[in-house]
Tab-separated table of C-alpha atoms and ligand atoms in Angstrom:
chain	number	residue	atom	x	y	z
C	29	UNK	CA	75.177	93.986	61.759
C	30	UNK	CA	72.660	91.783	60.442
C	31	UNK	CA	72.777	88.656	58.678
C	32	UNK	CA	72.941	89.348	54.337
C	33	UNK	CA	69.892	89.722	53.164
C	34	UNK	CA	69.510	88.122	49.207
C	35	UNK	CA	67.270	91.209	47.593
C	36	UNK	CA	66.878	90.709	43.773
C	37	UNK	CA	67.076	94.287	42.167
C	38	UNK	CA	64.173	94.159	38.570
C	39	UNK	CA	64.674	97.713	37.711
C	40	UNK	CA	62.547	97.522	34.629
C	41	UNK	CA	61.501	99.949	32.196
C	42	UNK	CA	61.370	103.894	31.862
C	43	UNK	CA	61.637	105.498	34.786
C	44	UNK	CA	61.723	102.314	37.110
C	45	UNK	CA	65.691	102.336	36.138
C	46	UNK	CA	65.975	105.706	37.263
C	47	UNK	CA	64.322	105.654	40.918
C	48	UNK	CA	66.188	102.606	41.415
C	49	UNK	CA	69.161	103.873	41.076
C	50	UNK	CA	68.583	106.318	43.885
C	51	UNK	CA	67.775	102.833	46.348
C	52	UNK	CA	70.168	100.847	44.876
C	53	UNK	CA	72.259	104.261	46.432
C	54	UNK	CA	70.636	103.907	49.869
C	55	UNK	CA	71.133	100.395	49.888
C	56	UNK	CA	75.164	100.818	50.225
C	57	UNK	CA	74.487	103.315	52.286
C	58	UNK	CA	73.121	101.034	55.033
C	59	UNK	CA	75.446	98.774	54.434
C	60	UNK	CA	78.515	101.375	54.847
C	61	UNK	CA	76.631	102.592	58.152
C	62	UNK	CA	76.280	98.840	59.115
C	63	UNK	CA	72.479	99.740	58.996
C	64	UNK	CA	71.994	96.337	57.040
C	65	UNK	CA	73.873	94.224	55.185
C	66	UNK	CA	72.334	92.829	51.762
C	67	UNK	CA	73.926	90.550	49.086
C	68	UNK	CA	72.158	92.261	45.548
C	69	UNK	CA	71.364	90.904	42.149
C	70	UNK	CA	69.499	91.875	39.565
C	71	UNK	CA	67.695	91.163	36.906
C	72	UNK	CA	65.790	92.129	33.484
C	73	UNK	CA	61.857	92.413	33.820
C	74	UNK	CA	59.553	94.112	31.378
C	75	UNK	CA	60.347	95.769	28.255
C	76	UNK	CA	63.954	95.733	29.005
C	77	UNK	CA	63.996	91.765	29.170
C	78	UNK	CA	61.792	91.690	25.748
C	79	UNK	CA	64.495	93.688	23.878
C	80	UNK	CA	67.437	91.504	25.520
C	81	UNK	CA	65.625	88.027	25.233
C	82	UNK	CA	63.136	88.022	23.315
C	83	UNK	CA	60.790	87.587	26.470
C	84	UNK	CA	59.068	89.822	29.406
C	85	UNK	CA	60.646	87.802	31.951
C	86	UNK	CA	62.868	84.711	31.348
C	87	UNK	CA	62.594	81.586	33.779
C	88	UNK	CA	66.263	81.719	34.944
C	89	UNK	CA	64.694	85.229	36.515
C	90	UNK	CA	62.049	83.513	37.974
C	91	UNK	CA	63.965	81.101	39.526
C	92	UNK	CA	66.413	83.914	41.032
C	93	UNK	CA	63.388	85.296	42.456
C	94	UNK	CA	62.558	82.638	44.223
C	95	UNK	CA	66.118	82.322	45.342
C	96	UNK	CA	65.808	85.698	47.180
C	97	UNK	CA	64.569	87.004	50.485
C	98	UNK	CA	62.871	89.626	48.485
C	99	UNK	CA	62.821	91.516	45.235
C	100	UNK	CA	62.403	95.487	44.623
C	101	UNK	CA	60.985	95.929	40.986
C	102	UNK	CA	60.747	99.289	39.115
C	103	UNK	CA	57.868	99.433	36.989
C	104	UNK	CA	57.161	98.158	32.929
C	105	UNK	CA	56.165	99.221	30.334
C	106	UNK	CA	56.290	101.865	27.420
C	107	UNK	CA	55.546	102.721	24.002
C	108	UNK	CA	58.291	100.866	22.107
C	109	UNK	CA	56.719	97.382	22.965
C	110	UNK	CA	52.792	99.004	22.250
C	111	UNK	CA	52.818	96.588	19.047
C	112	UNK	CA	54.531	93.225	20.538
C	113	UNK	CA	51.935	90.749	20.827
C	114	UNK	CA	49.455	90.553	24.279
C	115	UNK	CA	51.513	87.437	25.016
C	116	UNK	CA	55.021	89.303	25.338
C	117	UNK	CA	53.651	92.585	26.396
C	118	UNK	CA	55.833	93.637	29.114
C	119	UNK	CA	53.041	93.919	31.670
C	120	UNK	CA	52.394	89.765	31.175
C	121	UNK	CA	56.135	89.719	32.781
C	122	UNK	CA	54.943	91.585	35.667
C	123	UNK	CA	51.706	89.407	35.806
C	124	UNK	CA	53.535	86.179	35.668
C	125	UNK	CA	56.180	87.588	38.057
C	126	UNK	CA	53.293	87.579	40.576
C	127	UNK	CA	51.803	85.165	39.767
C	128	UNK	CA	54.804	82.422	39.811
C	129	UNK	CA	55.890	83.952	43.120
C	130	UNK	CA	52.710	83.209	44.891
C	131	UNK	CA	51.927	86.511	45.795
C	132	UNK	CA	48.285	86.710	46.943
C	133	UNK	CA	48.223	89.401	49.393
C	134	UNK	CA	48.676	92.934	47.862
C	135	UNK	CA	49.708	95.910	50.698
C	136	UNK	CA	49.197	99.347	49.678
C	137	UNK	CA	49.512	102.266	52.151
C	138	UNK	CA	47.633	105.106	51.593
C	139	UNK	CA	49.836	108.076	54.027
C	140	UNK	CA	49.727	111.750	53.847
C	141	UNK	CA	52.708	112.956	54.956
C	142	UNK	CA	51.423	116.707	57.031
C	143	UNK	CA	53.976	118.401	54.163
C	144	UNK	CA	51.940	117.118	51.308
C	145	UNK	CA	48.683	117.641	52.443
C	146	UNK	CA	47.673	120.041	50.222
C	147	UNK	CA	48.009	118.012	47.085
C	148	UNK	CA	45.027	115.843	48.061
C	149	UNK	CA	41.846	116.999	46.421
C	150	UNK	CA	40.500	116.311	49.704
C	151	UNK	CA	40.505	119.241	52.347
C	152	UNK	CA	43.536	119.391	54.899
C	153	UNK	CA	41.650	118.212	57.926
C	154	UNK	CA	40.020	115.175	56.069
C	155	UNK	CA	43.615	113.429	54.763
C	156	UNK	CA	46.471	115.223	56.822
C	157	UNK	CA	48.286	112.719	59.234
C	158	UNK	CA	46.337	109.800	56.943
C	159	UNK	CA	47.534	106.686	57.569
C	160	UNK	CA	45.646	103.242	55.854
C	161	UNK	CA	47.155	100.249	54.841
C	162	UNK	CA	44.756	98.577	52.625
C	163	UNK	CA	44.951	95.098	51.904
C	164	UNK	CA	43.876	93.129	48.948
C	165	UNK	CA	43.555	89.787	48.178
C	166	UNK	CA	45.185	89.265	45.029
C	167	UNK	CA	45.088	85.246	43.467
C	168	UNK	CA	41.613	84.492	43.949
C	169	UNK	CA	38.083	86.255	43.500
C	170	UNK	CA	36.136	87.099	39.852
C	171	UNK	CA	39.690	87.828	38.269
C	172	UNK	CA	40.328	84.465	38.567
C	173	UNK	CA	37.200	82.847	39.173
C	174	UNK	CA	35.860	79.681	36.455
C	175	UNK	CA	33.412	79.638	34.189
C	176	UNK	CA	33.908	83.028	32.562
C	177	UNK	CA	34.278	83.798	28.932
C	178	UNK	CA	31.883	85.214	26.272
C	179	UNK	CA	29.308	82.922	25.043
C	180	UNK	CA	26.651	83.327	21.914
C	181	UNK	CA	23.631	81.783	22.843
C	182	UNK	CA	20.944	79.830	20.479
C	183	UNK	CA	18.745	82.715	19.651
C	184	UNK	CA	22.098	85.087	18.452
C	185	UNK	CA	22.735	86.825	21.834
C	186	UNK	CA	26.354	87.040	23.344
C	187	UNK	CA	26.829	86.106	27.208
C	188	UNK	CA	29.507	87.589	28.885
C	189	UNK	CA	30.049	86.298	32.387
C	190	UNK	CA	33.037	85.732	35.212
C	191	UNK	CA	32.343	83.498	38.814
C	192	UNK	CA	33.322	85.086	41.975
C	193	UNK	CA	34.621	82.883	44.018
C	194	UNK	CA	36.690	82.502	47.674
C	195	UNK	CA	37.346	79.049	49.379
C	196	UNK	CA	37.786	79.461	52.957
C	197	UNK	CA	41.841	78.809	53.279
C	198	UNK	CA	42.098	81.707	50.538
C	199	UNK	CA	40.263	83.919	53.279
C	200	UNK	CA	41.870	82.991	55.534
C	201	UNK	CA	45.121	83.228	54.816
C	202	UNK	CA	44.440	86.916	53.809
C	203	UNK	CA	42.416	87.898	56.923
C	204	UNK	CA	45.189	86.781	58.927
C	205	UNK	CA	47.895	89.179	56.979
C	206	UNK	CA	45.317	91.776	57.581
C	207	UNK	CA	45.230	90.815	61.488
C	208	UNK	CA	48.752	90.742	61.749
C	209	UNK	CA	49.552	94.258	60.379
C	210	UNK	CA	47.055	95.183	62.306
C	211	UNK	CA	48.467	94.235	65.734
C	212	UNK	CA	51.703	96.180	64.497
C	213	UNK	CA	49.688	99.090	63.871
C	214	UNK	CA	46.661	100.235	65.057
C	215	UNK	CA	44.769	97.017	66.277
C	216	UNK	CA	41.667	97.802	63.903
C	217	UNK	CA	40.494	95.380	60.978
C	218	UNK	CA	37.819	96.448	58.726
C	219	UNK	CA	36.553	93.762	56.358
C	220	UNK	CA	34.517	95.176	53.348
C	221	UNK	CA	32.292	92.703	51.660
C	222	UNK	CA	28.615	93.289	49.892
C	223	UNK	CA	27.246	90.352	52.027
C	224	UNK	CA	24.242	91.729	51.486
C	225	UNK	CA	24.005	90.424	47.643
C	226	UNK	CA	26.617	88.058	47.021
C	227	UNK	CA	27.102	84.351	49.189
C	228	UNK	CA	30.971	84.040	48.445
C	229	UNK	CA	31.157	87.339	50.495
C	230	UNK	CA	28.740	86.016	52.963
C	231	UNK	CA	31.320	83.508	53.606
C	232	UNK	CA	34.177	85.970	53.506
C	233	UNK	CA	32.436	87.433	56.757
C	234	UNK	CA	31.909	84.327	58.459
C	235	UNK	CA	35.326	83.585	57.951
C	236	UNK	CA	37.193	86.778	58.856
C	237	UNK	CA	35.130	86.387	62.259
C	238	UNK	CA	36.912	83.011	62.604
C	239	UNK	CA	40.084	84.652	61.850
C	240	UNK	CA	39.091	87.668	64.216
C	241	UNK	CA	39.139	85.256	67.115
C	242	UNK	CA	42.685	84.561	66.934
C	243	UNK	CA	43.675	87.835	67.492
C	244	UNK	CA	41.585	88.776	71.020
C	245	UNK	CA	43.469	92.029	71.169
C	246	UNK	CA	42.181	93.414	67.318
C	247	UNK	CA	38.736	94.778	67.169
C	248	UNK	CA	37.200	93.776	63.408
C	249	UNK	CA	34.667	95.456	61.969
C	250	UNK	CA	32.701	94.704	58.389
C	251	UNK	CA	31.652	97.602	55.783
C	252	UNK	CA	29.402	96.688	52.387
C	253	UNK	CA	31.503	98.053	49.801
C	254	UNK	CA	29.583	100.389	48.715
C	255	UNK	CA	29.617	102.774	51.664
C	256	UNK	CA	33.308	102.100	52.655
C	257	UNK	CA	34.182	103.978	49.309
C	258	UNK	CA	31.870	106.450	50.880
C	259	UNK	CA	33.748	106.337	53.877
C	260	UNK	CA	37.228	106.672	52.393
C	261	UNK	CA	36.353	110.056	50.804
C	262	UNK	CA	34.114	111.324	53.967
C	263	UNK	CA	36.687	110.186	56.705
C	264	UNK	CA	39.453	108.164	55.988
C	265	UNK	CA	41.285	108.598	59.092
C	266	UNK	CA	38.157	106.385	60.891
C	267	UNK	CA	40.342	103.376	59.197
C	268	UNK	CA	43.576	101.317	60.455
C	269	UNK	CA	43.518	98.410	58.431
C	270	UNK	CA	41.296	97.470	55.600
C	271	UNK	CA	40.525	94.020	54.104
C	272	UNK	CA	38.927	93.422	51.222
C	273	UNK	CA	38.712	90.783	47.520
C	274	UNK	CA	40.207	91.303	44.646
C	275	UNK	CA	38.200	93.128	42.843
C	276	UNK	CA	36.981	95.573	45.262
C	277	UNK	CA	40.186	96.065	46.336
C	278	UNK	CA	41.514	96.951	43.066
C	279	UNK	CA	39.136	99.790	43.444
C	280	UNK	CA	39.545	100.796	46.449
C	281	UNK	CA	43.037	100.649	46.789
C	282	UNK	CA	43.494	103.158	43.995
C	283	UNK	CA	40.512	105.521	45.591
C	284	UNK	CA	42.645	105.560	48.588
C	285	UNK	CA	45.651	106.531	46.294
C	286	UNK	CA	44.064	109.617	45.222
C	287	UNK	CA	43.860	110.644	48.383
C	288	UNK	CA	47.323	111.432	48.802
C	289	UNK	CA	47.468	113.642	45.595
C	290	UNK	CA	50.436	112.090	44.508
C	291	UNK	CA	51.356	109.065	42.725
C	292	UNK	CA	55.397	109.356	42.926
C	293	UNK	CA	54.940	109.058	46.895
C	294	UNK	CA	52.695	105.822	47.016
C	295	UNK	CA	54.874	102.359	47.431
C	296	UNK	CA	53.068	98.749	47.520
C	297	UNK	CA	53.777	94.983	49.084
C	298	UNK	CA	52.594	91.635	47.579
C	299	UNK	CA	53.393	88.843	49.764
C	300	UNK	CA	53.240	85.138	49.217
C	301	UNK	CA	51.973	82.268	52.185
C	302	UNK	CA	54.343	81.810	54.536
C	303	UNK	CA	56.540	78.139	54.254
C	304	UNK	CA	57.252	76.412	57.522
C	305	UNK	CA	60.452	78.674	58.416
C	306	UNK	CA	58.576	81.946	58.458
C	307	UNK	CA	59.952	82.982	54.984
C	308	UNK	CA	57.385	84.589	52.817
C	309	UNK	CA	57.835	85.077	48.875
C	310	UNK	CA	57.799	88.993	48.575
C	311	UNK	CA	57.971	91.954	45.527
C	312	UNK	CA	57.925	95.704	46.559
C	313	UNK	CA	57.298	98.007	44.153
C	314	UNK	CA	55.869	101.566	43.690
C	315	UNK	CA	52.176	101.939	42.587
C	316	UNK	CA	53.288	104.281	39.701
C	317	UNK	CA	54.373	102.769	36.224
C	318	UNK	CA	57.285	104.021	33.816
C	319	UNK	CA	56.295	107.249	32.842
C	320	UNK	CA	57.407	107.266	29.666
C	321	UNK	CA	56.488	111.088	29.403
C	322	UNK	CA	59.121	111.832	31.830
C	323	UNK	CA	61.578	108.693	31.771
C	324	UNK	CA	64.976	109.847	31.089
C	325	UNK	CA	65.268	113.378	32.033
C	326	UNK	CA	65.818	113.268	35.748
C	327	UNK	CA	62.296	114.311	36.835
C	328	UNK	CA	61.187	111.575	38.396
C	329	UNK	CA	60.253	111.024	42.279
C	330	UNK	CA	62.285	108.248	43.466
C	331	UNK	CA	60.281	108.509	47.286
C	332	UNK	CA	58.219	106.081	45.846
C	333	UNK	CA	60.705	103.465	45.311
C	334	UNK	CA	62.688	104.365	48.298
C	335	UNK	CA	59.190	103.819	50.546
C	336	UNK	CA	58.961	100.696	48.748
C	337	UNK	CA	62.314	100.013	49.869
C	338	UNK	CA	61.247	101.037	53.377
C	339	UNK	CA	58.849	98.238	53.424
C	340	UNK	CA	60.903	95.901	52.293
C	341	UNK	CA	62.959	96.352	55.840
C	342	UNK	CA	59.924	96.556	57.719
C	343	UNK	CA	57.877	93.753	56.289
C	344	UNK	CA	60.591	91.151	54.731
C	345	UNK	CA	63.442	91.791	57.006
C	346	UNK	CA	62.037	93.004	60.735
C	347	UNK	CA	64.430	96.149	60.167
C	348	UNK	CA	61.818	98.124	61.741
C	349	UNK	CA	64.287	101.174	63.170
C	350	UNK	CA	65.956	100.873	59.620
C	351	UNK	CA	62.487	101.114	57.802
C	352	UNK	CA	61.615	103.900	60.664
C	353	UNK	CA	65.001	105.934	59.741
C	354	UNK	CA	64.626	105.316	55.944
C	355	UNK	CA	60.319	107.088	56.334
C	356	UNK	CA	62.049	109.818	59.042
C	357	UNK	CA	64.256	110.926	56.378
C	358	UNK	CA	61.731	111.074	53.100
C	359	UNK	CA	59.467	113.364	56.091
C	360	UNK	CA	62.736	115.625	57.187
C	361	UNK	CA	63.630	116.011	53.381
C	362	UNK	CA	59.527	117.095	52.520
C	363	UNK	CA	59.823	119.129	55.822
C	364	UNK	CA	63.115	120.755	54.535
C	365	UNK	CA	61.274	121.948	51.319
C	366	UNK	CA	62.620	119.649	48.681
C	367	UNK	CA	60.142	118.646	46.261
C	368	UNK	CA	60.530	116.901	42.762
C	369	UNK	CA	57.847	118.843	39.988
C	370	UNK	CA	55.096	116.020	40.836
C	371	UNK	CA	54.771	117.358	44.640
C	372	UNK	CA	56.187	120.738	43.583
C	373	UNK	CA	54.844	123.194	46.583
C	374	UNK	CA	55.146	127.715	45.776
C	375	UNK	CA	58.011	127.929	47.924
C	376	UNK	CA	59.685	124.785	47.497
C	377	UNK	CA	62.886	124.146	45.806
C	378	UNK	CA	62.634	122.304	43.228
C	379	UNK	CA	65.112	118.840	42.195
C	380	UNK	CA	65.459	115.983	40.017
C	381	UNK	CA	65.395	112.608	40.411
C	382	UNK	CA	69.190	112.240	42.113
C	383	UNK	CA	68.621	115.620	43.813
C	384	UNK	CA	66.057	113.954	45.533
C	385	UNK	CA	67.697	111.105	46.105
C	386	UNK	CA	70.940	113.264	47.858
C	387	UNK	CA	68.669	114.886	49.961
C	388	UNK	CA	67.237	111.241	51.645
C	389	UNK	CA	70.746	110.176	52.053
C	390	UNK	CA	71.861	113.862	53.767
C	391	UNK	CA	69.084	113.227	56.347
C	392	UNK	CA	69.476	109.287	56.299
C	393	UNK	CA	73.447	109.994	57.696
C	394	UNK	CA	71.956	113.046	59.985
C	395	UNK	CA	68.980	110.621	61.975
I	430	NAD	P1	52.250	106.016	35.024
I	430	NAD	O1	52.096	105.752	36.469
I	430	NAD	O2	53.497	105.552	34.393
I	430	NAD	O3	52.149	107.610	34.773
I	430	NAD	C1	50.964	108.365	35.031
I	430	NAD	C2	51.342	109.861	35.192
I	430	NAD	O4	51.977	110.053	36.458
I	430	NAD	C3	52.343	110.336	34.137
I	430	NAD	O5	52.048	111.668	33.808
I	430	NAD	C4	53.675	110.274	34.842
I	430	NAD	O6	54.610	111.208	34.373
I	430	NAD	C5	53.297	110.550	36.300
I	430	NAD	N1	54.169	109.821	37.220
I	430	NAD	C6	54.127	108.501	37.501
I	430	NAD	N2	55.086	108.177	38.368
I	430	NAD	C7	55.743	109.310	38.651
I	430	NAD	C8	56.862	109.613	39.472
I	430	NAD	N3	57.496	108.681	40.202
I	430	NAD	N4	57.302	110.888	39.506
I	430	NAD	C9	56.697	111.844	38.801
I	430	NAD	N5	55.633	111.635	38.009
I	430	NAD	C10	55.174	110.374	37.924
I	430	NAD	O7	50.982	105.415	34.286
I	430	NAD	P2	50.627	105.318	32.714
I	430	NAD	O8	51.098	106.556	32.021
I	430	NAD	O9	49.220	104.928	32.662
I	430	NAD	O10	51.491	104.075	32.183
I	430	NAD	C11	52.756	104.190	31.547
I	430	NAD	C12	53.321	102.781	31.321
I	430	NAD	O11	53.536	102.166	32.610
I	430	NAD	C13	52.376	101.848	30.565
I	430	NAD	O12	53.146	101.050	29.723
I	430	NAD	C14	51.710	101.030	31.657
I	430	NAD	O13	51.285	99.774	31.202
I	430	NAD	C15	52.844	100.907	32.645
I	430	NAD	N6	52.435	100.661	34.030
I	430	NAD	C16	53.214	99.816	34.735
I	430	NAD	C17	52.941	99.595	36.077
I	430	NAD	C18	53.859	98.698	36.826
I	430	NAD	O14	54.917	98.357	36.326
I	430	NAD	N7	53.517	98.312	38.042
I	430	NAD	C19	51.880	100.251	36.695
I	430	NAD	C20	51.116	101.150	35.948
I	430	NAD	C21	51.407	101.347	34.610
């Protein structure tokens, strides 16, 4: 048995209350097994905190955030808070959430698990056994970047403009999360850039070649953005790792998405610097949002969540064979058939949101 890990639970809005409930189900199963052992608390994010306080997130949240080894959020949003103001919307929780946490590197996996294959709108051969992790960096770069704003100028004409910009400790403190998943995994980097136009990403080479040289044993290459989105819809499978900014990594990250077909399958990382005991500030979370078309009816796919989840060992905790066992049972229950109506197969049989969730924990207690 491991020592207790503090996980703060943010189920949120919609259908982020409902796929948590099938983790927050997993979760005392590992700790019945012995798997794990994890002292849980949770809190209000979103349009659920709005209603209860007024607020999308409330400091004493924040602060019990901090307080924990990692948090597992849901997702926010919905149409009963479409007319609060921008300032309580419950997407500014999630923003500030990130934001107050330090997060600056975002993980998203892009894997296509052989059952699934077919619901890419790529052909089998190009996506099945896909695995990518892309990584994007998530504080810094033209999101963030000063001057911006909208300006009129003298003769009547607006100006609207944004800075990209990277120091070098923001680069490198990204290139090296990229270098160390990489040694875990498949010992390839590839940094995209467009270092043929823009100097900040002329340093962001330079730099992830510094980085590179750390790492003797990981082999970094360099794309111009434009022709790695090429690449990820002619042959993704040439990629391990991928590092790129902000922006393009906002785009690319949800490019590789769509090449699993399915958003109810696709979980996501942000991480925070590491403080001088190892101990990194870190939210998991699926890429989907709260579905308010389908919240409350038991149709949503919780695999999501519960690869979220999976990450959350792996990455946060080092519970690699519990992250492994958690993955090998989403695959056996996909292999068995089972399919919630988003991933819904001719053949297949066909369950809710729990169903889905009883068939992880029947192959979790078989592995
Ligand atoms: P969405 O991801 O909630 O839904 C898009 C479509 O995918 C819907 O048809 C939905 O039914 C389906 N879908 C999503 N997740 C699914 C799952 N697990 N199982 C089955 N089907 C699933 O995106 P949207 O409709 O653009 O946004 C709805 C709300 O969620 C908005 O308020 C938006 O701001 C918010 N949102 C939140 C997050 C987040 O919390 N991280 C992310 C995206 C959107």
């Amino acid at each position: 048995m491991t020592a207790k890990k503090k996980v703060m639970l943010l189920p949120g809005d919609g259908i982020g209350q409902e796929v948590t409930a099938q983790v927050r189900r997993i979760i005392a199963w590992m700790e019945e097994a012995g798997v794990a052992s994890f002292e849980l608390s949770e809190g209000l994010i979103g349009g659920a905190s709005i209603d209860a306080h007024g607020v999308p997130l409330t400091d004493e949240t924040v602060a019990a955030c901090l307080a924990a080894d990692a948090v597992l959020m849901g997702a926010v949003g919905g149409p009963k808070w479409d007319n609060v103001p921008f300032d309580k919307k419950p997407e500014r929780g999630l923003l500030r959430i990130r934001k107050d946490m330090g997060l600056f590197a975002n993980l998203r996996p892009a894997i296509v698990f052989e059952e699934l294959a077919e619901a890419s709108t790529l052909k089998r051969d190009v996506v099945a056994g896909l695995d990518i992790m892309i990584v994007r960096e998530l504080t810094g770069g033209i999101y963030f970047g000063q001057p911006r704003g909208i300006e009129t100028l003298e003769n009547g004409d607006r100006k609207g403009f944004n800075t990209l910009v990277y120091t070098t400790p923001e680069i490198r403190r990204i290139g090296k999360v990229a270098f160390d998943l990489a040694v875990k995994r498949g010992k390839r980097v590839t940094s995209v850039d467009k270092a043929n136009v823009l100097e900040s990403t002329i340093l962001w080479r330079e730099e992830m070649e510094v980085v590179a040289k750390e790492y003797p044993d990981v082999a970094l290459s360099h794309l111009y953005v434009d022709n790695a989105a090429m690449q990820l819809v002619r042959n993704p499978k040439q990629f391990d790792v991928m590092v790129t900014t902000n922006m393009f990594g906002d785009i690319l990250s949800d490019c590789a998405a769509m090449l699993t077909g399915s958003l109810g399958m696709l979980p996501s990382a942000s991480l925070g610097a590491a403080d001088a005991n190892g101990k990194r500030n870190a939210l998991y979370e699926p890429v989907h949002g709260s579905a308010p078309d389908i919240a409350g009816q038991d149709l949503a796919n919780p695999l999501a969540m519960i690869l979220s989840l999976a990450m959350m060992l792996r990455y946060s905790f080092d519970l690699d064979a519990a992250a492994d066992r958690l993955e090998n049972a989403v695959k056996a229950t996909l292999a068995e058939g089972i399919r919630t109506g988003d991933i819904m197969q001719p053949g297949a049989t066909k369950v809710g949101t729990k169903g889905m969730g009883d068939a992880v924990l029947k192959h979790l207690a078989n592995a």
